[in-house]
Every structure is written in structure tokens, then in C-alpha cells.
mmCIF file of C-alpha atoms in Angstrom:
data_model
loop_
_atom_site.group_PDB
_atom_site.id
_atom_site.type_symbol
_atom_site.label_atom_id
_atom_site.label_comp_id
_atom_site.label_asym_id
_atom_site.label_seq_id
_atom_site.Cartn_x
_atom_site.Cartn_y
_atom_site.Cartn_z
ATOM 1 C CA MET W 1 44.415 32.767 47.227
ATOM 2 C CA ILE W 2 45.625 34.445 50.430
ATOM 3 C CA ALA W 3 49.202 33.348 49.727
ATOM 4 C CA ALA W 4 49.037 34.789 46.195
ATOM 5 C CA THR W 5 47.648 38.060 47.502
ATOM 6 C CA TRP W 6 50.376 38.271 50.133
ATOM 7 C CA ILE W 7 53.057 37.641 47.510
ATOM 8 C CA SER W 8 51.553 40.349 45.289
ATOM 9 C CA VAL W 9 51.422 42.880 48.127
ATOM 10 C CA ARG W 10 54.955 42.017 49.195
ATOM 11 C CA SER W 11 56.247 42.364 45.651
ATOM 12 C CA ARG W 12 54.453 45.704 45.211
ATOM 13 C CA SER W 13 55.803 47.049 48.513
ATOM 14 C CA GLN W 14 59.348 46.066 47.548
ATOM 15 C CA VAL W 15 58.965 48.107 44.353
ATOM 16 C CA LEU W 16 57.511 51.159 46.126
ATOM 17 C CA MET W 17 59.529 51.194 49.334
ATOM 18 C CA PRO W 18 62.780 52.794 48.045
ATOM 19 C CA GLY W 19 60.920 55.848 46.709
ATOM 20 C CA ILE W 20 58.727 56.153 49.802
ATOM 21 C CA ILE W 21 61.770 55.971 52.084
ATOM 22 C CA ALA W 22 63.624 58.562 49.989
ATOM 23 C CA SER W 23 60.644 60.928 50.190
ATOM 24 C CA ALA W 24 60.333 60.386 53.949
ATOM 25 C CA VAL W 25 64.044 61.120 54.489
ATOM 26 C CA VAL W 26 63.735 64.402 52.561
ATOM 27 C CA ALA W 27 60.605 65.268 54.577
ATOM 28 C CA ALA W 28 62.428 64.592 57.858
ATOM 29 C CA ALA W 29 65.304 66.845 56.786
ATOM 30 C CA ALA W 30 62.823 69.558 55.796
ATOM 31 C CA SER W 31 61.089 69.335 59.179
ATOM 32 C CA PHE W 32 64.419 69.609 60.990
ATOM 33 C CA LEU W 33 65.386 72.720 59.002
ATOM 34 C CA SER W 34 61.936 74.257 59.495
ATOM 35 C CA GLU W 35 62.059 73.788 63.265
ATOM 36 C CA HIS W 36 65.541 75.299 63.536
ATOM 37 C CA TYR W 37 65.261 78.151 61.029
ATOM 38 C CA GLY W 38 61.573 79.078 61.172
ATOM 39 C CA ALA W 39 60.788 78.861 57.438
ATOM 40 C CA PRO W 40 57.742 76.921 56.108
ATOM 41 C CA VAL W 41 58.328 73.178 56.130
ATOM 42 C CA MET W 42 56.549 72.814 52.773
ATOM 43 C CA LEU W 43 59.017 75.191 51.154
ATOM 44 C CA PHE W 44 62.008 73.309 52.568
ATOM 45 C CA ALA W 45 60.502 69.978 51.477
ATOM 46 C CA LEU W 46 59.969 71.245 47.952
ATOM 47 C CA LEU W 47 63.444 72.724 47.572
ATOM 48 C CA LEU W 48 65.217 69.699 49.067
ATOM 49 C CA GLY W 49 63.141 67.406 46.881
ATOM 50 C CA MET W 50 64.105 69.373 43.787
ATOM 51 C CA ALA W 51 67.767 69.015 44.759
ATOM 52 C CA MET W 52 67.227 65.227 44.776
ATOM 53 C CA ASN W 53 65.318 65.098 41.470
ATOM 54 C CA PHE W 54 67.786 62.577 40.004
ATOM 55 C CA LEU W 55 66.099 59.928 42.174
ATOM 56 C CA ALA W 56 62.875 60.265 40.147
ATOM 57 C CA ALA W 57 64.664 59.252 36.950
ATOM 58 C CA ASP W 58 64.506 55.644 35.858
ATOM 59 C CA GLY W 59 65.710 53.626 38.811
ATOM 60 C CA ALA W 60 64.730 51.931 42.037
ATOM 61 C CA CYS W 61 63.030 55.018 43.526
ATOM 62 C CA LYS W 62 60.873 56.118 40.602
ATOM 63 C CA ALA W 63 57.760 54.014 41.271
ATOM 64 C CA GLY W 64 57.719 54.843 44.994
ATOM 65 C CA ILE W 65 58.103 58.576 44.327
ATOM 66 C CA GLU W 66 55.180 58.458 41.889
ATOM 67 C CA PHE W 67 53.091 56.586 44.474
ATOM 68 C CA THR W 68 54.015 59.053 47.218
ATOM 69 C CA ALA W 69 53.205 62.131 45.117
ATOM 70 C CA ARG W 70 49.797 60.705 44.259
ATOM 71 C CA THR W 71 48.441 58.309 46.906
ATOM 72 C CA ILE W 72 50.117 59.562 50.080
ATOM 73 C CA LEU W 73 49.091 63.080 49.058
ATOM 74 C CA ARG W 74 45.438 61.996 49.041
ATOM 75 C CA VAL W 75 45.838 60.285 52.431
ATOM 76 C CA GLY W 76 47.240 63.507 53.900
ATOM 77 C CA VAL W 77 44.371 65.587 52.517
ATOM 78 C CA ALA W 78 41.780 63.119 53.823
ATOM 79 C CA LEU W 79 43.303 63.256 57.312
ATOM 80 C CA LEU W 80 42.856 67.039 57.378
ATOM 81 C CA GLY W 81 39.309 66.217 58.460
ATOM 82 C CA MET W 82 40.694 65.403 61.912
ATOM 83 C CA ARG W 83 41.385 69.114 62.441
ATOM 84 C CA ILE W 84 37.761 70.197 62.131
ATOM 85 C CA THR W 85 34.649 69.926 64.284
ATOM 86 C CA PHE W 86 31.258 71.474 63.637
ATOM 87 C CA GLU W 87 31.302 72.851 67.188
ATOM 88 C CA GLN W 88 34.403 74.915 66.375
ATOM 89 C CA VAL W 89 32.678 76.413 63.381
ATOM 90 C CA ALA W 90 29.477 77.163 65.310
ATOM 91 C CA SER W 91 31.293 78.737 68.266
ATOM 92 C CA LEU W 92 31.898 82.028 66.442
ATOM 93 C CA GLY W 93 28.351 82.362 65.117
ATOM 94 C CA TRP W 94 27.128 82.938 61.581
ATOM 95 C CA GLY W 95 29.089 86.139 60.935
ATOM 96 C CA PRO W 96 32.549 84.578 60.454
ATOM 97 C CA VAL W 97 31.009 81.614 58.613
ATOM 98 C CA LEU W 98 29.372 83.901 56.050
ATOM 99 C CA LEU W 99 32.569 85.951 55.864
ATOM 100 C CA VAL W 100 34.642 82.846 55.087
ATOM 101 C CA ILE W 101 32.190 81.631 52.444
ATOM 102 C CA GLY W 102 32.143 85.086 50.861
ATOM 103 C CA ILE W 103 35.891 85.669 50.781
ATOM 104 C CA VAL W 104 36.706 82.179 49.501
ATOM 105 C CA THR W 105 34.139 82.474 46.713
ATOM 106 C CA ALA W 106 35.205 86.004 45.798
ATOM 107 C CA THR W 107 38.939 85.252 45.885
ATOM 108 C CA ILE W 108 38.658 82.201 43.638
ATOM 109 C CA SER W 109 36.311 84.018 41.228
ATOM 110 C CA ILE W 110 38.663 86.986 40.975
ATOM 111 C CA SER W 111 41.615 84.634 40.528
ATOM 112 C CA VAL W 112 39.939 82.893 37.598
ATOM 113 C CA VAL W 113 39.249 86.237 35.915
ATOM 114 C CA LEU W 114 42.822 87.406 36.501
ATOM 115 C CA ALA W 115 44.260 84.101 35.267
ATOM 116 C CA ARG W 116 42.323 84.410 32.021
ATOM 117 C CA ALA W 117 43.441 88.039 31.678
ATOM 118 C CA PHE W 118 47.078 86.943 32.113
ATOM 119 C CA GLY W 119 46.690 84.250 29.466
ATOM 120 C CA PHE W 120 46.412 81.202 31.767
ATOM 121 C CA GLN W 121 43.739 78.518 31.912
ATOM 122 C CA SER W 122 40.853 78.984 34.329
ATOM 123 C CA LEU W 123 41.904 75.941 36.354
ATOM 124 C CA PHE W 124 45.251 77.609 37.101
ATOM 125 C CA GLY W 125 43.281 80.502 38.592
ATOM 126 C CA VAL W 126 41.277 78.015 40.666
ATOM 127 C CA LEU W 127 44.528 76.399 41.844
ATOM 128 C CA THR W 128 46.255 79.625 42.915
ATOM 129 C CA GLY W 129 43.031 81.223 44.161
ATOM 130 C CA GLY W 130 42.101 78.135 46.159
ATOM 131 C CA ALA W 131 45.557 77.991 47.727
ATOM 132 C CA THR W 132 45.310 81.675 48.652
ATOM 133 C CA ALA W 133 41.723 81.556 49.883
ATOM 134 C CA ILE W 134 41.638 78.221 51.733
ATOM 135 C CA CYS W 135 44.775 76.775 53.305
ATOM 136 C CA GLY W 136 47.888 77.435 51.291
ATOM 137 C CA ALA W 137 50.047 74.530 50.162
ATOM 138 C CA SER W 138 47.608 71.903 51.494
ATOM 139 C CA ALA W 139 44.763 73.341 49.409
ATOM 140 C CA ALA W 140 46.986 73.588 46.333
ATOM 141 C CA MET W 141 47.861 69.921 46.628
ATOM 142 C CA ALA W 142 44.258 68.863 47.328
ATOM 143 C CA LEU W 143 42.904 70.836 44.362
ATOM 144 C CA SER W 144 45.665 69.524 42.128
ATOM 145 C CA ALA W 145 44.752 65.966 43.119
ATOM 146 C CA ALA W 146 41.141 66.611 42.068
ATOM 147 C CA MET W 147 42.007 68.272 38.740
ATOM 148 C CA PRO W 148 42.249 66.362 35.451
ATOM 149 C CA ALA W 149 45.654 65.238 34.239
ATOM 150 C CA HIS W 150 47.563 67.889 32.302
ATOM 151 C CA PRO W 151 51.207 68.079 31.196
ATOM 152 C CA ALA W 152 51.708 71.363 33.065
ATOM 153 C CA LYS W 153 49.718 70.454 36.202
ATOM 154 C CA GLU W 154 52.642 69.349 38.352
ATOM 155 C CA ARG W 155 54.705 72.394 37.442
ATOM 156 C CA ALA W 156 51.758 74.675 38.224
ATOM 157 C CA THR W 157 51.227 72.903 41.553
ATOM 158 C CA LEU W 158 54.867 73.214 42.542
ATOM 159 C CA PHE W 159 54.968 76.886 41.633
ATOM 160 C CA THR W 160 51.787 77.504 43.624
ATOM 161 C CA VAL W 161 53.249 75.748 46.681
ATOM 162 C CA VAL W 162 56.417 77.848 46.488
ATOM 163 C CA GLY W 163 54.510 81.108 46.005
ATOM 164 C CA VAL W 164 51.878 80.548 48.648
ATOM 165 C CA SER W 165 54.465 79.394 51.218
ATOM 166 C CA ALA W 166 56.607 82.480 50.662
ATOM 167 C CA LEU W 167 53.621 84.840 50.788
ATOM 168 C CA SER W 168 52.297 83.130 53.921
ATOM 169 C CA THR W 169 55.607 83.689 55.695
ATOM 170 C CA LEU W 170 55.623 87.366 54.712
ATOM 171 C CA ALA W 171 52.020 87.692 55.902
ATOM 172 C CA MET W 172 52.853 86.133 59.276
ATOM 173 C CA VAL W 173 55.403 88.904 59.835
ATOM 174 C CA ALA W 174 53.523 91.833 58.288
ATOM 175 C CA TYR W 175 49.867 91.237 59.215
ATOM 176 C CA PRO W 176 50.221 91.658 63.008
ATOM 177 C CA MET W 177 51.555 95.152 62.240
ATOM 178 C CA VAL W 178 48.528 95.767 60.005
ATOM 179 C CA VAL W 179 46.276 94.672 62.872
ATOM 180 C CA LYS W 180 47.865 97.229 65.230
ATOM 181 C CA TRP W 181 47.772 99.956 62.600
ATOM 182 C CA PHE W 182 44.012 99.512 62.125
ATOM 183 C CA GLY W 183 43.408 99.174 65.881
ATOM 184 C CA LEU W 184 41.532 95.854 65.698
ATOM 185 C CA ASP W 185 40.580 94.168 68.960
ATOM 186 C CA ASP W 186 41.636 90.587 69.718
ATOM 187 C CA VAL W 187 38.582 88.929 68.140
ATOM 188 C CA ASP W 188 38.689 91.026 64.954
ATOM 189 C CA ALA W 189 42.452 90.558 64.799
ATOM 190 C CA GLY W 190 41.963 86.788 64.983
ATOM 191 C CA ILE W 191 39.301 86.915 62.268
ATOM 192 C CA PHE W 192 41.606 88.960 60.028
ATOM 193 C CA LEU W 193 44.636 86.715 60.547
ATOM 194 C CA GLY W 194 42.663 83.485 60.270
ATOM 195 C CA GLY W 195 40.818 84.783 57.222
ATOM 196 C CA THR W 196 43.851 85.953 55.250
ATOM 197 C CA ILE W 197 47.086 84.079 56.059
ATOM 198 C CA HIS W 198 47.496 81.039 53.828
ATOM 199 C CA ASP W 199 49.032 78.233 55.899
ATOM 200 C CA VAL W 200 47.874 76.958 59.288
ATOM 201 C CA ALA W 201 51.279 77.193 60.973
ATOM 202 C CA GLN W 202 51.656 80.854 60.014
ATOM 203 C CA VAL W 203 48.113 81.618 61.214
ATOM 204 C CA VAL W 204 48.908 80.119 64.609
ATOM 205 C CA GLY W 205 52.223 81.955 64.825
ATOM 206 C CA ALA W 206 50.741 85.328 63.935
ATOM 207 C CA GLY W 207 47.626 84.934 66.103
ATOM 208 C CA TYR W 208 49.324 83.929 69.322
ATOM 209 C CA SER W 209 51.975 86.603 68.832
ATOM 210 C CA ILE W 210 49.177 89.104 69.544
ATOM 211 C CA SER W 211 47.261 87.359 72.343
ATOM 212 C CA PRO W 212 45.777 83.958 73.293
ATOM 213 C CA ALA W 213 42.277 85.188 72.353
ATOM 214 C CA ALA W 214 43.470 86.335 68.933
ATOM 215 C CA GLY W 215 45.280 83.036 68.434
ATOM 216 C CA ASP W 216 42.226 80.945 69.340
ATOM 217 C CA THR W 217 39.948 82.981 67.067
ATOM 218 C CA ALA W 218 42.449 82.908 64.196
ATOM 219 C CA THR W 219 42.781 79.130 64.456
ATOM 220 C CA ILE W 220 39.024 78.537 64.384
ATOM 221 C CA VAL W 221 38.507 80.871 61.409
ATOM 222 C CA LYS W 222 41.335 79.084 59.626
ATOM 223 C CA LEU W 223 39.632 75.744 60.256
ATOM 224 C CA MET W 224 36.490 77.182 58.670
ATOM 225 C CA ARG W 225 38.521 77.987 55.581
ATOM 226 C CA ILE W 226 39.891 74.434 55.526
ATOM 227 C CA ALA W 227 36.304 73.156 55.614
ATOM 228 C CA MET W 228 35.706 75.032 52.335
ATOM 229 C CA LEU W 229 37.971 72.484 50.615
ATOM 230 C CA VAL W 230 35.059 70.103 50.146
ATOM 231 C CA PRO W 231 32.648 72.359 48.191
ATOM 232 C CA VAL W 232 35.502 73.867 46.179
ATOM 233 C CA ILE W 233 36.820 70.430 45.172
ATOM 234 C CA VAL W 234 33.299 69.360 44.192
ATOM 235 C CA CYS W 235 33.026 72.462 41.979
ATOM 236 C CA VAL W 236 36.425 71.735 40.405
ATOM 237 C CA VAL W 237 35.404 68.152 39.599
ATOM 238 C CA MET W 238 32.075 69.334 38.128
ATOM 239 C CA ILE W 239 33.863 71.886 35.928
ATOM 240 C CA SER W 240 36.343 69.237 34.809
ATOM 241 C CA ARG W 241 33.552 66.807 33.975
ATOM 242 C CA ALA W 242 31.720 69.475 31.991
ATOM 243 C CA HIS W 243 34.924 70.325 30.120
ATOM 244 C CA ASP W 244 35.527 66.656 29.319
ATOM 245 C CA ALA W 245 31.925 66.295 28.128
ATOM 246 C CA ARG W 246 32.311 69.258 25.743
ATOM 247 C CA ALA W 247 35.618 67.890 24.471
ATOM 248 C CA ALA W 248 34.013 64.506 23.857
ATOM 249 C CA GLN W 249 31.078 65.847 21.808
ATOM 250 C CA GLY W 250 30.901 63.994 18.542
ATOM 251 C CA GLU W 251 33.300 61.329 19.765
ATOM 252 C CA ASP W 252 32.506 57.875 21.072
ATOM 253 C CA GLN W 253 34.196 57.777 24.436
ATOM 254 C CA GLY W 254 33.717 54.717 26.558
ATOM 255 C CA GLY W 255 36.077 55.927 29.223
ATOM 256 C CA LYS W 256 34.900 56.074 32.798
ATOM 257 C CA ARG W 257 34.224 59.589 34.058
ATOM 258 C CA PRO W 258 35.854 60.593 37.339
ATOM 259 C CA PRO W 259 33.612 60.477 40.442
ATOM 260 C CA LEU W 260 31.870 63.697 41.405
ATOM 261 C CA LEU W 261 33.333 63.414 44.902
ATOM 262 C CA PRO W 262 36.820 61.847 45.013
ATOM 263 C CA MET W 263 37.290 59.184 47.679
ATOM 264 C CA PHE W 264 39.822 61.247 49.646
ATOM 265 C CA VAL W 265 37.206 64.010 49.950
ATOM 266 C CA VAL W 266 34.609 61.504 51.169
ATOM 267 C CA VAL W 267 37.045 60.337 53.858
ATOM 268 C CA PHE W 268 37.768 63.985 54.756
ATOM 269 C CA VAL W 269 34.027 64.597 55.364
ATOM 270 C CA ILE W 270 33.596 61.346 57.322
ATOM 271 C CA LEU W 271 36.542 62.142 59.592
ATOM 272 C CA ALA W 272 35.298 65.693 60.180
ATOM 273 C CA ALA W 273 31.826 64.351 61.079
ATOM 274 C CA LEU W 274 33.327 61.691 63.358
ATOM 275 C CA ASN W 275 35.557 64.284 64.981
ATOM 276 C CA SER W 276 32.488 66.435 65.633
ATOM 277 C CA THR W 277 30.766 63.759 67.721
ATOM 278 C CA GLY W 278 33.170 64.285 70.617
ATOM 279 C CA TRP W 279 33.887 60.564 70.789
ATOM 280 C CA VAL W 280 37.383 60.873 69.335
ATOM 281 C CA PRO W 281 40.006 61.259 72.108
ATOM 282 C CA LEU W 282 42.208 64.321 71.933
ATOM 283 C CA ALA W 283 45.286 62.152 71.546
ATOM 284 C CA VAL W 284 43.776 60.520 68.443
ATOM 285 C CA GLN W 285 42.869 63.932 66.988
ATOM 286 C CA GLN W 286 46.400 65.162 67.503
ATOM 287 C CA ALA W 287 47.872 61.976 66.054
ATOM 288 C CA GLY W 288 45.637 62.248 62.976
ATOM 289 C CA SER W 289 46.561 65.898 62.464
ATOM 290 C CA GLU W 290 50.275 65.135 62.831
ATOM 291 C CA LEU W 291 50.018 62.168 60.456
ATOM 292 C CA SER W 292 48.255 64.425 57.946
ATOM 293 C CA ARG W 293 51.074 66.951 58.198
ATOM 294 C CA TRP W 294 53.711 64.293 57.651
ATOM 295 C CA CYS W 295 51.878 62.794 54.675
ATOM 296 C CA LEU W 296 51.636 66.207 53.020
ATOM 297 C CA VAL W 297 55.294 67.029 53.684
ATOM 298 C CA ILE W 298 56.382 63.624 52.321
ATOM 299 C CA ALA W 299 54.146 64.107 49.266
ATOM 300 C CA ILE W 300 55.517 67.567 48.478
ATOM 301 C CA SER W 301 59.030 66.145 48.831
ATOM 302 C CA ALA W 302 58.132 63.578 46.184
ATOM 303 C CA LEU W 303 56.628 66.265 43.953
ATOM 304 C CA GLY W 304 59.860 68.208 44.290
ATOM 305 C CA MET W 305 61.832 65.158 43.205
ATOM 306 C CA LYS W 306 59.696 64.908 40.078
ATOM 307 C CA THR W 307 60.605 68.353 38.808
ATOM 308 C CA GLN W 308 63.647 70.474 38.067
ATOM 309 C CA LEU W 309 64.431 74.060 38.954
ATOM 310 C CA ARG W 310 64.638 75.103 35.316
ATOM 311 C CA GLU W 311 61.036 73.934 34.858
ATOM 312 C CA LEU W 312 59.851 76.423 37.499
ATOM 313 C CA ALA W 313 61.983 79.144 35.928
ATOM 314 C CA LYS W 314 59.970 78.789 32.737
ATOM 315 C CA VAL W 315 56.819 79.969 34.512
ATOM 316 C CA GLY W 316 57.821 83.638 34.376
ATOM 317 C CA LEU W 317 56.717 86.698 36.333
ATOM 318 C CA LYS W 318 52.994 86.669 35.518
ATOM 319 C CA PRO W 319 52.073 83.871 37.977
ATOM 320 C CA ILE W 320 54.024 85.652 40.731
ATOM 321 C CA LEU W 321 52.071 88.825 40.059
ATOM 322 C CA LEU W 322 48.836 86.826 39.972
ATOM 323 C CA MET W 323 49.391 85.314 43.425
ATOM 324 C CA LEU W 324 50.523 88.635 44.884
ATOM 325 C CA ILE W 325 47.331 90.336 43.641
ATOM 326 C CA GLU W 326 45.212 87.484 45.033
ATOM 327 C CA THR W 327 46.850 87.867 48.448
ATOM 328 C CA ILE W 328 46.364 91.643 48.506
ATOM 329 C CA VAL W 329 42.737 91.374 47.363
ATOM 330 C CA LEU W 330 41.956 88.794 50.060
ATOM 331 C CA ALA W 331 43.476 90.952 52.818
ATOM 332 C CA ALA W 332 41.708 94.076 51.530
ATOM 333 C CA MET W 333 38.311 92.334 51.470
ATOM 334 C CA VAL W 334 38.596 91.022 55.030
ATOM 335 C CA LEU W 335 39.860 94.378 56.343
ATOM 336 C CA ALA W 336 37.052 96.248 54.613
ATOM 337 C CA ILE W 337 34.415 93.919 56.083
ATOM 338 C CA LEU W 338 35.849 94.223 59.601
ATOM 339 C CA TYR W 339 36.562 97.931 59.466
ATOM 340 C CA PHE W 340 33.217 99.057 58.042
ATOM 341 C CA SER W 341 30.875 96.506 59.622
#
């Protein structure tokens, strides 16, 4: 029995390994370019992956690329829980917590309305709005993993990653100037930057460019936004289940419904709770966070390999306008709350 299992695992790994290695090589190249040229690593990973899309065609790498884009993505999202502790959230008091809950809810709700107005499905609004409101490319990939299968889902995910990465980079440069223009102090500046910039790396860069206090505050507020992944994913799964139930009315469907809370979300919550106990050494926290980053970069490389540039070109200008409006609305809400409170 053990020998048969070992043979099966070995055979499966031999099938998957070429695609996993190819994705990891692209991710390493993307990280090198990001470190030397300052652009978002997710954007480099996506573009390099798209340049290598021939590997995802029928061949030795196909199965491993599919596995990487699906399973390693979920591992990376689950490990995001190592970035969060309840103490970090509580340290700023209830004000920022309520602000984060409010802006995430409002941004996603507005995004759904705008998506419908532009002729897109509501779930596309949830995808772009969640990426804008929570944590950029990581949130886009996590939400995509929780959404039901759809022919256009991968293309929508890739477009969202490209858009949110580009907008996050622009925000990192522009928002510190906005902070100075409005005369915000270090704490309010950190709340604004952490509450509006999409990706973690850009939040850190913008916050510490102002002051250490602003950087610390921005990082904690950003972690609060990451924590909103769990309730948002639960809502997405509930909406998907309701949609499937309506579609199945009058039909005899014996298919198994997806779990209300995907396993990678359960692991995310468990790791966040474990991290909050204080028992996890700092070195382990840092290793988990770095492993999460690498898993996500490798997964987006694989997603890039599965698509072609002409597929993204078919999306058109409306999604770009949608994400730009979402970004502006989010920044305006946070500024209004800080400026008039």
C-alpha cells in the first residue's frame, strides 16, 4: 500500500514538476527585475509569463502550469494569514477598524453597481472592487480562486492584476504628495496610505517615504484590509451558491455544492489566529510571509503563461475606466473621512 502510494506520488510529481519549475524560473526573473527597476513584481511576473505562453500549450509543462495557477495560488493566499495578528488590529483602536470595514464594503458595492452599468457581470465588479479595496493583486487572485468557473474568469483576473498593479504604483508616487497637500499628520497620513494604496509593497514604500510613524500606521491599516479577505470571500461563495441554486431550479442536479468556506480561507484564519498568540517566532512569521509572496508570484507567472496578450486586448477601455473610478472613489472616501472627522 505504502509502495503504491509512493509510486503514485512520484509519478504525479514527475508530471507536474516541469511546469512548476518553469513558473518558478519566471517568478525568479520577475523578482530580479522588480528589485532592480522598482516596478511591481506581480506585473513583471504576469508580463514575463505571457511572453512564455507557448509552454502552457500541449506539452511537458502544461499540467504543472495548471497545478501552479490553481493549487500554489491557494497556498500563497492561505499563508497571508502569517502577516496578521489581532494585536496589530487592536493597536489603532476601533476608529480605523470601522473605517476599513466601511470603505471595503462601500468600494465593492459601488464597483458592483458600476460593473452592471458598464455591461459586466456583478462578479467582475466584486473582483475589481475587492482588488482595489483589499490588497491588490493578492486579493484579485484570492477572490478569483473562490469564484465559480467561468470561461472569462482567467482573463478577467489577469486584467485586474495588471490594472491594480499599475494603479498601485501610480498611487505610491502620487499619494504622498496628496498627503502633504492636505496637511495630514503622520498618523492620518498612514491611515490614508494604508487605506487606499492597493498592494502591500507600495503601501510600505509610500508610508516610510514620509516618516517611520506614517509607515508603521500605514502597514497596520493595510493588514486590516487584508483581514477583510475572509468575510468578502465568504460573501462571494454565498452569492455563487445562490446563483447556482437559481440556475438549478427545475433541474435534478446531484453535483456537490462548493463549501461555504474554502479550505485555503480556513487555513488563512487558523494561521492568523496562531500568529496572534505570540507563540510564533518572528523568523517563522517572516519565512511564512516570504513563502506566501513567492507562491503568489509563481502562481501569477503560471496564470500569465495560460493567456495571450491579444486576449487582454479584447477587454477594451471600459474595465480600465471602471478600475480608475474605483481607485478615485476609494481615495476620496478615506480623505473625506479623515479631513472632516
